[in-house]
Short mmCIF file of C-alpha atoms in Angstrom, two decimals:
data_model
loop_
_atom_site.label_atom_id
_atom_site.label_comp_id
_atom_site.label_asym_id
_atom_site.label_seq_id
_atom_site.Cartn_x
_atom_site.Cartn_y
_atom_site.Cartn_z
CA LEU A 1 68.24 12.39 -14.51
CA ILE A 2 67.63 16.08 -13.81
CA SER A 3 71.36 16.77 -13.63
CA ILE A 4 71.95 14.96 -16.90
CA LEU A 5 69.24 16.96 -18.62
CA PHE A 6 70.69 20.16 -17.19
CA LEU A 7 74.16 19.27 -18.46
CA GLY A 8 72.84 18.53 -21.95
CA THR A 9 70.86 21.77 -22.03
CA ALA A 10 73.84 23.80 -20.85
CA GLN A 11 76.02 22.43 -23.60
CA VAL A 12 73.41 23.26 -26.25
CA LEU A 13 73.01 26.80 -24.90
CA ALA A 14 76.80 27.25 -24.92
CA ASP A 15 76.98 26.79 -28.71
CA PRO A 16 77.82 29.91 -30.74
CA ASP A 17 75.20 31.59 -32.88
CA PRO A 18 74.98 30.40 -36.50
CA ILE A 19 76.23 32.66 -39.25
CA SER A 20 73.80 34.83 -41.21
CA ARG A 21 71.86 33.29 -44.06
CA GLY A 22 72.89 33.99 -47.65
CA PRO A 23 71.25 36.45 -50.05
CA TRP A 24 68.40 34.27 -51.34
CA SER A 25 65.14 33.12 -49.84
CA PRO A 26 64.25 29.47 -50.54
CA LYS A 27 61.57 28.25 -52.90
CA SER A 28 60.35 24.64 -52.87
CA PHE A 29 58.30 22.46 -55.18
CA THR A 30 57.83 18.80 -56.04
CA ILE A 31 58.58 16.90 -59.23
CA THR A 32 57.84 13.27 -60.10
CA ASN A 33 60.24 10.75 -61.61
CA PRO A 34 58.51 7.61 -62.92
CA ALA A 35 61.83 5.74 -62.78
CA MET A 36 62.01 5.96 -58.98
CA ASP A 37 60.94 3.15 -56.66
CA SER A 38 57.17 2.66 -56.72
CA SER A 39 56.94 3.30 -52.97
CA ASP A 40 57.00 7.05 -53.79
CA GLN A 41 58.23 8.67 -56.99
CA ARG A 42 58.20 12.29 -55.83
CA ILE A 43 61.33 14.44 -55.45
CA PHE A 44 61.29 17.49 -53.19
CA VAL A 45 63.26 20.39 -54.68
CA THR A 46 64.52 23.49 -52.84
CA VAL A 47 66.11 26.28 -54.88
CA PRO A 48 67.32 29.86 -54.36
CA ASP A 49 64.50 32.25 -55.27
CA LEU A 50 66.06 34.76 -57.65
CA GLU A 51 63.02 37.01 -57.28
CA ASN A 52 63.28 37.22 -53.50
CA GLN A 53 66.40 38.27 -51.61
CA HIS A 54 66.13 38.66 -47.88
CA VAL A 55 69.32 40.67 -47.32
CA ASP A 56 70.82 43.64 -49.13
CA VAL A 57 73.50 42.49 -51.55
CA TRP A 58 74.86 45.25 -53.73
CA ASP A 59 76.88 43.05 -56.05
CA PRO A 60 74.90 43.01 -59.34
CA GLU A 61 75.95 39.39 -59.86
CA TYR A 62 73.41 38.25 -57.27
CA TRP A 63 70.54 39.88 -59.15
CA LEU A 64 71.13 38.01 -62.39
CA THR A 65 68.02 36.01 -63.26
CA ASP A 66 70.05 33.52 -65.29
CA ARG A 67 72.49 32.71 -62.48
CA SER A 68 73.27 29.00 -62.13
CA PHE A 69 73.66 26.97 -58.93
CA PRO A 70 75.36 23.69 -57.95
CA LEU A 71 73.24 20.60 -57.25
CA ILE A 72 73.13 18.53 -54.06
CA SER A 73 71.21 15.26 -53.82
CA TYR A 74 70.00 14.46 -50.28
CA ALA A 75 68.77 11.06 -49.02
CA HIS A 76 66.36 10.83 -46.07
CA GLY A 77 66.65 8.41 -43.19
CA LEU A 78 64.37 5.53 -42.18
CA ASN A 79 60.77 6.79 -41.83
CA ASN A 80 61.83 10.38 -42.49
CA ASP A 81 59.82 12.69 -44.72
CA ALA A 82 61.99 14.40 -47.30
CA ALA A 83 59.65 17.39 -47.55
CA GLU A 84 59.14 18.00 -43.83
CA ASP A 85 62.07 16.80 -41.72
CA TYR A 86 64.93 18.78 -43.28
CA ASN A 87 63.36 22.09 -44.28
CA THR A 88 65.65 24.24 -42.16
CA LEU A 89 68.72 22.55 -43.63
CA PHE A 90 67.49 22.82 -47.23
CA ASP A 91 66.37 26.43 -46.80
CA ALA A 92 69.77 27.42 -45.44
CA LEU A 93 71.58 25.69 -48.30
CA ALA A 94 69.33 27.48 -50.80
CA SER A 95 70.13 30.82 -49.18
CA TRP A 96 73.81 30.24 -49.88
CA GLY A 97 73.20 29.26 -53.49
CA PHE A 98 72.60 25.50 -53.64
CA VAL A 99 69.82 23.53 -55.33
CA THR A 100 68.83 20.55 -53.19
CA ILE A 101 66.84 17.54 -54.37
CA ALA A 102 65.47 15.02 -51.86
CA HIS A 103 63.59 11.95 -53.05
CA HIS A 104 60.65 10.49 -51.11
CA ALA A 105 61.24 6.91 -52.27
CA CYS A 106 61.91 4.05 -49.85
CA LYS A 107 60.71 5.78 -46.68
CA SER A 108 60.53 2.43 -44.87
CA GLY A 109 62.65 0.51 -47.36
CA CYS A 110 62.45 0.10 -51.10
CA SER A 111 59.57 -1.87 -52.62
CA ASP A 112 60.86 -2.78 -56.08
CA ASP A 113 64.40 -3.75 -55.03
CA TYR A 114 64.16 -5.19 -51.54
CA THR A 115 67.86 -6.01 -51.27
CA SER A 116 68.86 -5.94 -47.60
CA LEU A 117 72.14 -5.95 -45.70
CA TRP A 118 72.96 -7.71 -42.44
CA TRP A 119 72.24 -5.62 -39.33
CA ASP A 120 70.48 -2.91 -41.37
CA PRO A 121 66.74 -2.23 -41.79
CA PRO A 122 65.34 -4.33 -44.67
CA GLY A 123 65.00 -2.89 -48.13
CA PHE A 124 67.90 -0.42 -47.98
CA GLY A 125 70.68 -2.48 -49.56
CA HIS A 126 70.36 -0.67 -52.90
CA TYR A 127 68.75 2.48 -51.57
CA TYR A 128 71.69 4.52 -52.89
CA LYS A 129 70.54 3.82 -56.46
CA GLN A 130 67.51 6.04 -55.83
CA GLN A 131 69.88 8.92 -55.17
CA LEU A 132 71.66 8.32 -58.46
CA LEU A 133 68.34 8.17 -60.33
CA ALA A 134 67.26 11.45 -58.74
CA ILE A 135 70.46 13.17 -59.86
CA ASP A 136 70.11 12.19 -63.51
CA PHE A 137 66.44 13.13 -63.55
CA ALA A 138 67.12 16.53 -62.00
CA LEU A 139 69.93 17.22 -64.46
CA ASP A 140 67.45 16.73 -67.31
CA GLU A 141 64.28 18.20 -65.83
CA LEU A 142 65.25 21.21 -63.74
CA PRO A 143 66.89 23.28 -66.51
CA GLY A 144 64.46 22.32 -69.27
CA SER A 145 61.07 22.08 -67.58
CA TYR A 146 61.51 24.41 -64.60
CA GLY A 147 64.06 26.96 -65.76
CA ILE A 148 66.50 26.18 -62.94
CA ASN A 149 70.02 26.74 -64.22
CA LEU A 150 72.46 24.25 -62.73
CA ASP A 151 76.19 24.78 -62.43
CA VAL A 152 77.72 21.32 -62.68
CA SER A 153 81.16 22.45 -63.79
CA GLY A 154 82.54 21.09 -60.52
CA GLY A 155 80.34 18.00 -60.45
CA VAL A 156 77.42 17.35 -58.10
CA GLY A 157 77.25 16.96 -54.34
CA ILE A 158 75.68 14.14 -52.37
CA ALA A 159 74.52 13.96 -48.77
CA GLY A 160 72.16 12.10 -46.48
CA HIS A 161 70.99 11.35 -42.95
CA SER A 162 71.03 8.02 -41.09
CA MET A 163 70.16 5.35 -43.71
CA GLY A 164 70.42 8.20 -46.20
CA GLY A 165 73.92 8.78 -44.87
CA GLN A 166 74.72 5.20 -45.81
CA SER A 167 73.16 5.88 -49.20
CA ALA A 168 75.44 8.87 -49.71
CA LEU A 169 78.41 6.79 -48.52
CA PHE A 170 77.71 4.03 -51.04
CA ALA A 171 76.96 6.52 -53.84
CA SER A 172 80.30 8.25 -53.25
CA SER A 173 82.27 4.99 -53.13
CA TYR A 174 83.26 2.24 -55.55
CA ASP A 175 82.63 3.28 -59.17
CA ASN A 176 79.32 4.95 -58.33
CA ILE A 177 80.78 8.44 -58.46
CA THR A 178 80.77 8.17 -62.26
CA ALA A 179 77.44 6.34 -62.53
CA THR A 180 75.54 9.59 -63.10
CA LYS A 181 75.64 11.93 -66.10
CA VAL A 182 77.77 14.33 -64.08
CA PRO A 183 80.25 12.81 -61.60
CA ILE A 184 79.83 13.09 -57.84
CA THR A 185 82.67 15.18 -56.42
CA ALA A 186 81.86 15.91 -52.75
CA ALA A 187 79.85 14.28 -49.96
CA VAL A 188 78.45 15.00 -46.48
CA PHE A 189 77.17 12.29 -44.13
CA HIS A 190 74.80 13.30 -41.31
CA HIS A 191 74.93 10.55 -38.67
CA ALA A 192 75.25 7.78 -41.25
CA PHE A 193 73.98 4.38 -40.10
CA SER A 194 76.05 1.63 -41.68
CA HIS A 195 77.80 -1.63 -40.91
CA GLU A 196 79.73 -1.58 -44.18
CA PHE A 197 82.45 0.98 -44.70
CA PRO A 198 83.76 1.35 -48.25
CA ALA A 199 86.37 4.02 -48.88
CA PRO A 200 84.73 7.17 -50.29
CA GLN A 201 86.24 8.36 -53.54
CA VAL A 202 85.41 12.06 -53.04
CA PRO A 203 86.13 14.59 -50.27
CA PHE A 204 83.70 13.86 -47.42
CA LEU A 205 82.63 15.28 -44.07
CA SER A 206 80.98 12.94 -41.54
CA PHE A 207 78.87 14.28 -38.64
CA THR A 208 78.22 12.29 -35.46
CA GLY A 209 77.65 12.90 -31.75
CA GLU A 210 78.25 11.43 -28.33
CA GLN A 211 74.48 11.36 -27.75
CA ASP A 212 73.78 9.40 -30.93
CA PHE A 213 72.60 6.01 -29.72
CA VAL A 214 71.26 4.99 -33.16
CA ALA A 215 74.37 5.51 -35.31
CA PRO A 216 77.08 5.81 -32.64
CA PRO A 217 80.34 7.68 -33.26
CA TRP A 218 82.30 4.54 -34.11
CA MET A 219 80.35 4.33 -37.37
CA SER A 220 81.51 7.78 -38.45
CA ARG A 221 85.08 7.02 -37.37
CA SER A 222 84.97 3.76 -39.36
CA ILE A 223 83.96 5.71 -42.47
CA PHE A 224 86.77 8.17 -41.82
CA ASN A 225 89.32 5.38 -41.36
CA ALA A 226 88.17 3.43 -44.42
CA THR A 227 90.45 5.46 -46.67
CA ARG A 228 93.60 4.39 -44.84
CA GLY A 229 95.84 2.47 -47.16
CA ALA A 230 93.32 2.52 -50.01
CA ARG A 231 94.78 3.26 -53.42
CA ASN A 232 93.69 6.29 -55.42
CA THR A 233 91.33 7.37 -52.69
CA VAL A 234 90.39 10.72 -51.22
CA ARG A 235 92.61 12.68 -48.86
CA SER A 236 90.33 15.58 -47.91
CA LYS A 237 88.00 14.29 -45.20
CA GLY A 238 86.44 15.24 -41.89
CA HIS A 239 85.06 13.53 -38.79
CA ALA A 240 83.06 15.76 -36.41
CA ASN A 241 81.93 14.18 -33.13
CA LYS A 242 79.97 16.76 -31.12
CA VAL A 243 79.53 16.16 -27.39
CA SER A 244 75.85 17.17 -27.17
CA ALA A 245 74.71 15.97 -30.61
CA GLY A 246 72.15 13.22 -31.02
CA HIS A 247 71.00 11.30 -34.06
CA LEU A 248 68.56 13.97 -35.18
CA GLU A 249 70.74 17.09 -34.85
CA ASN A 250 70.19 17.94 -38.53
CA GLN A 251 66.39 17.56 -38.39
CA ASP A 252 63.78 20.20 -37.61
CA TRP A 253 63.02 18.78 -34.16
CA GLU A 254 64.09 20.87 -31.19
CA ASN A 255 63.78 17.92 -28.84
CA ALA A 256 63.16 14.36 -29.98
CA GLY A 257 62.62 12.91 -26.53
CA TRP A 258 66.05 11.95 -25.25
CA VAL A 259 69.16 13.73 -24.09
CA GLY A 260 71.16 15.47 -26.79
CA ASP A 261 68.70 15.16 -29.65
CA TRP A 262 68.08 18.86 -30.09
CA TYR A 263 68.30 20.41 -33.51
CA ASN A 264 71.74 21.91 -34.11
CA PRO A 265 71.44 25.17 -36.11
CA LEU A 266 75.17 25.04 -36.85
CA VAL A 267 74.88 21.95 -39.08
CA PRO A 268 73.76 23.89 -42.20
CA GLN A 269 76.72 26.28 -42.24
CA PHE A 270 79.33 23.54 -41.96
CA THR A 271 77.50 21.44 -44.55
CA ALA A 272 77.47 24.44 -46.88
CA ALA A 273 81.13 25.19 -46.13
CA TRP A 274 82.19 21.68 -47.16
CA PHE A 275 80.33 21.96 -50.47
CA LYS A 276 81.57 25.53 -51.07
CA VAL A 277 85.19 24.42 -50.70
CA HIS A 278 85.05 20.99 -52.34
CA LEU A 279 82.17 21.26 -54.84
CA GLU A 280 82.25 24.89 -55.91
CA ARG A 281 85.98 25.37 -55.16
CA LYS A 282 85.20 28.64 -53.38
CA THR A 283 86.97 29.67 -50.19
CA HIS A 284 85.11 32.98 -49.65
CA GLU A 285 81.63 34.18 -50.61
CA PHE A 286 78.86 36.35 -49.10
CA GLY A 287 81.38 37.71 -46.61
CA VAL A 288 81.95 34.21 -45.21
CA ASP A 289 85.34 32.51 -45.00
CA TRP A 290 84.14 29.00 -45.84
CA GLU A 291 87.65 27.58 -45.74
CA GLU A 292 88.16 28.90 -42.22
CA LEU A 293 84.94 27.23 -41.04
CA ILE A 294 86.28 23.84 -42.09
CA TYR A 295 90.05 23.95 -41.89
CA GLY A 296 90.79 27.00 -39.76
CA ASP A 297 91.83 27.28 -36.13
CA GLY A 298 89.94 30.44 -35.20
CA PRO A 299 86.83 30.63 -33.01
CA SER A 300 84.46 30.14 -35.97
CA ALA A 301 86.13 26.93 -37.16
CA MET A 302 84.40 23.63 -36.55
CA CYS A 303 87.25 22.15 -34.52
CA SER A 304 87.95 25.29 -32.47
CA GLY A 305 84.59 26.00 -30.93
CA GLY A 306 82.60 27.03 -33.98
CA ASN A 307 80.44 23.91 -33.62
CA GLY A 308 80.35 24.00 -29.84
CA VAL A 309 82.07 21.46 -27.60
CA MET A 310 83.57 18.59 -29.57
CA GLU A 311 84.52 15.17 -28.28
CA GLU A 312 86.62 14.61 -31.39
CA CYS A 313 87.17 16.74 -34.47
CA ASP A 314 89.52 15.61 -37.22
CA MET A 315 89.78 17.59 -40.46
CA ARG A 316 92.25 16.55 -43.14
CA ASP A 317 92.93 19.10 -45.84
CA GLY A 318 94.22 17.02 -48.71
CA ARG A 319 93.59 19.44 -51.55
CA MET A 320 97.29 19.85 -52.32
CA ALA A 321 97.93 16.13 -52.11
CA ASP A 322 95.00 15.38 -54.42
CA LEU A 323 96.98 16.68 -57.41
CA VAL A 324 96.77 14.50 -60.49
CA LEU A 325 100.53 13.99 -60.56
CA ILE A 326 100.59 12.52 -57.07
CA ASP A 327 97.58 10.33 -57.78
CA TRP A 328 99.36 9.08 -60.87
CA TRP A 329 102.50 8.37 -58.88
CA GLU A 330 100.67 6.41 -56.21
CA SER A 331 98.82 4.37 -58.83
CA LEU A 332 102.08 2.99 -60.18
CA SER A 333 103.22 -0.46 -59.17
CA GLU A 334 106.28 -0.79 -56.98
CA GLU A 335 108.20 -2.20 -59.95
CA ASP A 336 107.37 0.82 -62.13
CA LYS A 337 108.37 3.18 -59.34
CA LYS A 338 111.72 1.44 -59.02
CA LEU A 339 112.34 1.69 -62.77
CA LEU A 340 111.56 5.41 -62.79
CA ILE A 341 113.70 6.12 -59.77
CA ALA A 342 116.59 4.14 -61.28
CA GLY A 343 116.69 6.39 -64.35
CA ALA A 344 117.75 10.01 -64.43
CA SER A 345 114.26 11.30 -65.17
CA GLY A 346 112.80 8.99 -62.59
CA ALA A 347 115.20 10.23 -59.93
CA LEU A 348 114.38 13.84 -60.72
CA LEU A 349 110.64 13.16 -60.52
CA PHE A 350 111.10 11.48 -57.16
CA VAL A 351 112.98 14.45 -55.75
CA VAL A 352 110.36 16.90 -57.02
CA LEU A 353 107.58 14.89 -55.43
CA VAL A 354 109.34 14.64 -52.08
CA VAL A 355 110.14 18.36 -52.01
CA SER A 356 106.59 19.26 -53.05
CA LEU A 357 105.07 17.10 -50.37
CA GLY A 358 107.44 18.54 -47.76
CA CYS A 359 106.71 22.14 -48.68
CA CYS A 360 103.01 22.00 -49.41
CA CYS A 361 101.77 19.32 -47.08
CA GLY A 362 103.84 19.71 -43.97
CA ARG A 363 101.51 21.74 -41.80
CA LYS A 364 100.03 19.83 -38.93
CA ALA A 365 98.38 21.10 -35.78
CA LYS A 366 97.13 19.00 -32.92
CA ARG A 367 95.76 20.08 -29.60
CA ASP A 368 94.60 18.13 -26.58
CA GLY A 369 92.65 19.96 -23.91
CA GLY A 370 91.96 19.91 -20.18
CA ALA A 371 88.42 19.66 -18.87
CA ARG A 372 85.80 18.75 -21.47
CA GLY A 373 83.86 21.97 -20.92
CA GLY A 374 86.80 23.98 -22.22
CA GLY A 375 88.13 21.57 -24.77
CA GLY A 376 88.53 18.87 -22.17
CA ALA A 377 90.04 15.67 -21.14
CA GLY A 378 89.79 13.24 -23.97
CA ALA A 379 88.82 15.94 -26.43
CA MET A 380 90.83 15.99 -29.63
CA HIS A 381 91.20 18.72 -32.21
CA ARG A 382 93.25 18.07 -35.27
CA VAL A 383 93.57 20.01 -38.48
CA GLN A 384 96.04 18.44 -40.82
CA MET A 385 97.27 19.01 -44.35
CA VAL A 386 98.17 15.69 -45.92
#
């Protein structure tokens, strides 16, 4: 037991230091939405404090008091407290310019809609609807009643932990991405617990860990694989299985009582990077190469040591392949494709598509390592443009 604890501690200590926080200090407050489940109708809000910057930023843009920020809706896990268990994560996201809302409803399951799913805790079958309600309420209330300017030009982001990860999965699948006043366009799942695996309809990043005995890595891999063969589905996706990570690596607990469940201070930066690239459409900001953190192959990249030792890390950059033209082409029936290809214009379109896919989407890198400690036996690193 001592040797196991020593091994787990060594792997945690071997992780790189997190990147510096962004220019803003966080500010938090609570609002109440009477439409939420009666179990608890409060919503915890964390925003960038425009009056308080904790680093020197000389760009005048960051001093604008009317600056707007993208919105992320976060769903807590079973028996988690939205206002206490994820403060470090929310504060970091605020520092990089995100507004995060986290509802308190359904802490132990929803009261008003007690729909339950097989193998899951009771009362969470429609838990994702609370996340959708929170988004619409925040879109109305934050700008008007609290003076928080929201930038929803790129949509809204959605995320969650454990049962909240399932909530974010369901909210980003099916037709739910357009169920809110502003569509959901990017998602992050922190150790999602689920036995149902719909294909997400937005770019998503799924975190898991070899020490997660609550939502084991096969759940994250099942989410990742759910998009295979699905029509009109997302191509940009990530699956990050960290060797030393336990179920609570995104929470504010340094040690939850079993091996591997230490807080991982690297989670916020990779969560922010995913939303910077896929929600804000920004590759660089605050001196940070967000694209490199997700899709790169340098030492700061998630799959190349930036998140410590990984058992499996699979990042698919499908931004080029997510073009409307290609989505339109794949939505056609086989009969329609044959008719187009048979004609002169159809043949030309086919050639253009093939050439475009070959030129733009042909990069693929895959590495398999030696011993696990240095990128080891069984470890996989793949960054792929699809």
